[in-house]
Amino acid sequence: MKKYLLLFIIAIFVMSCSKKVEVKGKITGGSPLERIEFIEASGVATLPLANIGVKNDGTFSGSFEAPKNGMYLISYAGKQNLVYLKGGQTLNISGSGMNFPNDYVITGDAKKNNDFFTATQKYLTNYAQTVNMNELMMKDEKGFLQGIQKVEKDINNNIEENVKKFSPDSEVVNWKKNDLSSTLLSIINQYEMRQGQTPGNPSFKASKTFTDYENKLQENKDVMIKENPYYRQYLLAKMSPDFQKYAEANSKNKTDITTSELFAQYLKTKKRYFSNYERLSISICYGSV
């Protein structure tokens, strides 16, 4: 009896550690000439992890090794969307060939996480139409901060509502919150750059309240830089003015050095700010390695 119990525990352990994702489903009215691809959305690589053919009746099945739990880009007929996957899961996904994967239905053990994600994405799409971004960008610093903090509060409230509704895993909830922070940081950086370029205000300097809020949004920096391409883009945009100064000072009389090589050298001067992993991630994003 103990032997069988041990085997059962081992089987459960192996299943929980498995990185393989089984994919199956059906596309109604889809073309058998099209294929379904999956790409890890958080990484810098763009090669598909899986390329699955669709049969004449619209059904498809396949599997791939998921490097980690997280967001994956699903592509079909030139259209793309995101799905949240965990190793060891079976993804049962279906939809109409006209809208797939912009619109899909998921059943099985991947359902609750993706129902949560889909609901939050739909809310965000509708909510964005109610925010006058040009008007927000024209406000003074105090007005801008009040506006952007209201956006953060409204969207976070919706996230919490959907947590209660769908009971998703904490990983996908944290991903969604970090994704929101990355989006807000990009808007903040655009505002700061715009203020610095405003005629008559070339010496704009953000207040401590402004920078404290910006730092608060990236308290999970180590996780965000690994999982969120938008955060890496924010860092690149944030560093651009300083890098331009570095490039101008270090490219004089050097006709054989490329911008990517200069950027790699520049990152080495930022060791106190970024870990080796972070510098490598930003370098790959920039194209300097």
XYZ file of C-alpha atoms in Angstrom:
289
model
C 0.000 0.000 0.000
C 2.832 2.354 0.917
C 4.481 1.581 -2.440
C 1.390 2.658 -4.397
C 1.007 5.775 -2.266
C 4.623 6.710 -2.983
C 4.133 6.194 -6.710
C 1.003 8.341 -6.615
C 2.856 11.168 -4.831
C 5.709 10.966 -7.345
C 3.233 11.082 -10.238
C 1.553 14.166 -8.778
C 4.950 15.825 -8.253
C 6.053 15.134 -11.823
C 2.802 16.517 -13.197
C 3.115 19.681 -11.102
C 6.683 20.243 -12.329
C 5.895 19.580 -15.978
C 6.457 22.492 -18.329
C 4.544 20.920 -21.200
C 1.330 22.604 -22.302
C -1.171 20.535 -24.270
C -3.174 22.552 -26.805
C -6.402 21.500 -28.494
C -9.508 23.133 -29.829
C -11.539 24.089 -32.868
C -11.825 27.112 -35.131
C -15.221 27.353 -36.800
C -15.017 28.492 -40.404
C -11.234 28.683 -40.290
C -8.850 27.907 -43.122
C -6.809 24.673 -42.924
C -3.998 26.577 -44.632
C -3.496 28.742 -41.540
C -1.443 27.707 -38.527
C -1.528 28.571 -34.843
C 1.667 29.791 -33.192
C 2.615 30.404 -29.569
C 5.386 32.811 -28.529
C 6.509 33.676 -25.004
C 5.282 37.249 -24.522
C 7.638 38.215 -21.699
C 10.881 37.221 -23.380
C 13.019 38.955 -25.968
C 12.948 35.995 -28.378
C 10.334 36.078 -31.132
C 10.622 32.527 -32.469
C 7.446 30.465 -31.942
C 7.472 27.708 -29.351
C 4.796 25.850 -31.308
C 3.456 25.891 -34.846
C 0.226 23.890 -34.997
C -1.713 23.063 -38.131
C -5.508 23.242 -38.407
C -7.355 20.278 -39.906
C -10.100 20.533 -42.544
C -12.789 20.309 -39.870
C -11.205 23.176 -37.911
C -9.789 21.051 -35.100
C -6.192 21.266 -33.968
C -3.959 19.761 -31.291
C -0.347 19.915 -30.258
C 1.975 20.597 -27.352
C 5.037 22.634 -26.426
C 7.387 23.237 -23.529
C 6.424 26.443 -21.707
C 9.625 28.051 -20.350
C 7.647 29.435 -17.405
C 4.163 30.297 -16.216
C 3.021 33.539 -17.787
C 1.660 35.308 -20.821
C 1.990 33.779 -24.272
C 1.199 35.352 -27.601
C -1.175 33.256 -29.714
C -1.168 34.036 -33.434
C -3.532 32.906 -36.209
C -4.213 34.318 -39.691
C -2.271 37.503 -39.007
C -4.130 38.226 -35.746
C -2.704 38.009 -32.247
C -3.845 37.930 -28.648
C -2.523 36.936 -25.242
C -3.300 33.855 -23.161
C -2.042 32.976 -19.697
C -0.527 29.495 -19.497
C 0.961 27.297 -16.808
C 3.151 24.278 -17.351
C 1.239 21.019 -17.068
C -2.046 22.545 -18.204
C -4.226 21.600 -21.137
C -5.408 24.612 -23.123
C -8.827 23.978 -24.652
C -9.423 27.003 -26.867
C -11.976 27.648 -29.601
C -13.508 30.442 -31.610
C -14.721 31.723 -34.961
C -12.257 31.907 -37.822
C -13.403 35.468 -38.453
C -12.409 36.720 -34.982
C -9.962 34.154 -33.592
C -7.809 34.787 -31.579
C -9.060 38.343 -30.965
C -12.052 36.629 -29.411
C -11.832 33.137 -27.957
C -13.427 30.741 -25.468
C -11.299 28.697 -23.087
C -12.472 25.699 -21.082
C -10.650 23.385 -18.695
C -7.931 24.167 -16.163
C -6.739 27.312 -17.991
C -10.216 28.873 -17.885
C -10.302 30.905 -14.671
C -6.988 32.698 -15.271
C -7.888 33.610 -18.820
C -11.453 34.605 -17.966
C -9.947 37.007 -15.422
C -7.437 38.335 -17.936
C -10.039 38.764 -20.695
C -12.419 40.607 -18.368
C -9.726 43.044 -17.233
C -8.592 43.646 -20.806
C -12.137 44.418 -21.971
C -12.599 46.860 -19.110
C -9.286 48.546 -19.940
C -10.261 48.933 -23.603
C -13.574 50.565 -22.693
C -12.049 52.662 -19.910
C -9.319 54.064 -22.183
C -12.009 55.628 -24.360
C -13.184 57.712 -21.394
C -9.760 59.228 -20.661
C -8.792 62.375 -22.580
C -5.038 61.796 -22.742
C -4.275 65.081 -24.516
C -6.094 67.012 -21.804
C -4.272 65.055 -19.111
C -0.899 65.819 -20.698
C -1.674 69.553 -20.750
C -2.294 69.769 -16.994
C 0.236 71.102 -14.501
C 2.135 68.540 -12.471
C -0.366 68.429 -9.608
C -3.330 68.031 -11.955
C -1.526 65.379 -13.968
C -0.689 63.322 -10.882
C -4.275 63.503 -9.654
C -5.513 62.349 -13.053
C -3.062 59.468 -13.451
C -3.647 58.281 -9.873
C -7.388 58.197 -10.547
C -6.723 56.026 -13.591
C -4.625 53.682 -11.463
C -7.315 53.478 -8.763
C -10.163 52.827 -11.226
C -8.312 50.035 -13.029
C -7.061 48.438 -9.804
C -10.631 48.454 -8.477
C -11.715 46.548 -11.571
C -8.860 44.078 -11.117
C -9.974 43.380 -7.542
C -13.603 42.973 -8.652
C -12.542 40.364 -11.187
C -10.358 38.600 -8.632
C -13.492 38.058 -6.511
C -15.456 36.955 -9.585
C -13.015 34.482 -11.147
C -10.605 33.486 -8.301
C -7.526 33.490 -10.571
C -4.035 32.443 -9.484
C -2.014 35.137 -7.735
C 0.609 34.989 -10.512
C -1.737 36.284 -13.220
C -3.114 38.950 -10.860
C 0.399 40.190 -10.093
C 1.219 40.162 -13.813
C -1.825 42.312 -14.531
C -0.926 44.801 -11.803
C 2.681 45.023 -13.006
C 1.436 45.497 -16.554
C -0.740 48.391 -15.366
C 2.247 49.945 -13.580
C 4.361 49.644 -16.742
C 1.672 51.399 -18.782
C 1.355 54.209 -16.234
C 5.141 54.623 -16.127
C 5.237 55.050 -19.904
C 2.573 57.772 -19.673
C 4.487 59.468 -16.853
C 7.683 59.455 -18.890
C 5.848 60.949 -21.894
C 4.495 63.717 -19.654
C 7.920 64.485 -18.222
C 9.516 64.617 -21.672
C 6.702 66.795 -22.992
C 7.071 69.251 -20.128
C 10.782 69.527 -20.795
C 10.095 70.331 -24.441
C 7.428 72.948 -23.710
C 8.477 76.405 -24.966
C 9.475 78.610 -22.081
C 9.933 75.621 -19.773
C 13.195 73.946 -20.869
C 14.408 73.481 -17.289
C 11.386 71.506 -16.093
C 12.304 69.319 -13.148
C 9.856 66.888 -11.618
C 9.027 67.395 -7.939
C 9.775 64.852 -5.198
C 6.071 63.952 -5.124
C 6.259 63.139 -8.844
C 9.413 61.001 -8.582
C 8.154 59.265 -5.410
C 5.019 58.165 -7.272
C 7.103 57.031 -10.254
C 9.321 54.963 -7.931
C 6.286 53.522 -6.135
C 4.982 52.138 -9.430
C 8.200 50.180 -9.955
C 8.686 48.670 -6.523
C 8.536 45.266 -8.267
C 11.261 46.304 -10.688
C 13.138 42.975 -10.612
C 10.009 41.078 -11.657
C 8.790 43.697 -14.120
C 12.010 43.797 -16.106
C 11.912 40.024 -16.542
C 8.223 39.740 -17.424
C 7.095 42.951 -19.078
C 8.497 44.231 -22.402
C 6.665 47.547 -21.866
C 8.641 48.147 -18.702
C 11.897 47.506 -20.554
C 10.760 49.996 -23.195
C 10.035 52.507 -20.433
C 13.575 52.091 -19.104
C 14.990 52.603 -22.588
C 12.962 55.781 -23.063
C 13.960 56.975 -19.606
C 17.644 56.497 -20.370
C 17.562 57.992 -23.874
C 18.463 61.624 -22.967
C 21.372 60.507 -20.773
C 22.552 58.051 -23.415
C 22.501 60.771 -26.077
C 24.874 62.846 -23.959
C 27.097 59.813 -23.413
C 27.116 58.989 -27.120
C 28.031 62.536 -28.118
C 30.906 62.602 -25.636
C 32.250 59.140 -26.471
C 31.846 58.901 -30.243
C 34.021 61.846 -31.208
C 36.682 60.830 -33.719
C 35.345 57.249 -33.652
C 33.909 56.435 -37.051
C 34.010 52.657 -36.601
C 31.820 52.369 -33.486
C 28.138 51.537 -33.838
C 25.267 52.898 -31.765
C 24.648 49.423 -30.336
C 28.274 49.137 -29.224
C 28.064 52.567 -27.611
C 24.893 51.564 -25.796
C 26.520 48.386 -24.466
C 29.390 50.491 -23.125
C 26.930 52.964 -21.637
C 25.106 50.221 -19.709
C 28.384 49.140 -18.115
C 28.575 52.576 -16.494
C 25.177 51.921 -14.863
C 26.181 48.967 -12.709
C 24.983 50.697 -9.559
C 21.474 50.969 -11.035
C 20.993 47.669 -12.887
C 21.886 44.042 -12.242
C 23.699 41.963 -14.861
C 20.383 40.403 -15.879
C 18.732 43.805 -16.256
C 21.566 45.206 -18.346
C 21.477 42.114 -20.565
C 17.680 42.351 -20.984
C 17.848 46.034 -21.914
C 20.772 45.406 -24.267
C 18.861 42.693 -26.122
C 15.772 44.897 -26.295
C 17.902 47.701 -27.726
C 19.744 45.372 -30.084
C 23.238 45.876 -28.707
C 24.074 42.197 -28.239
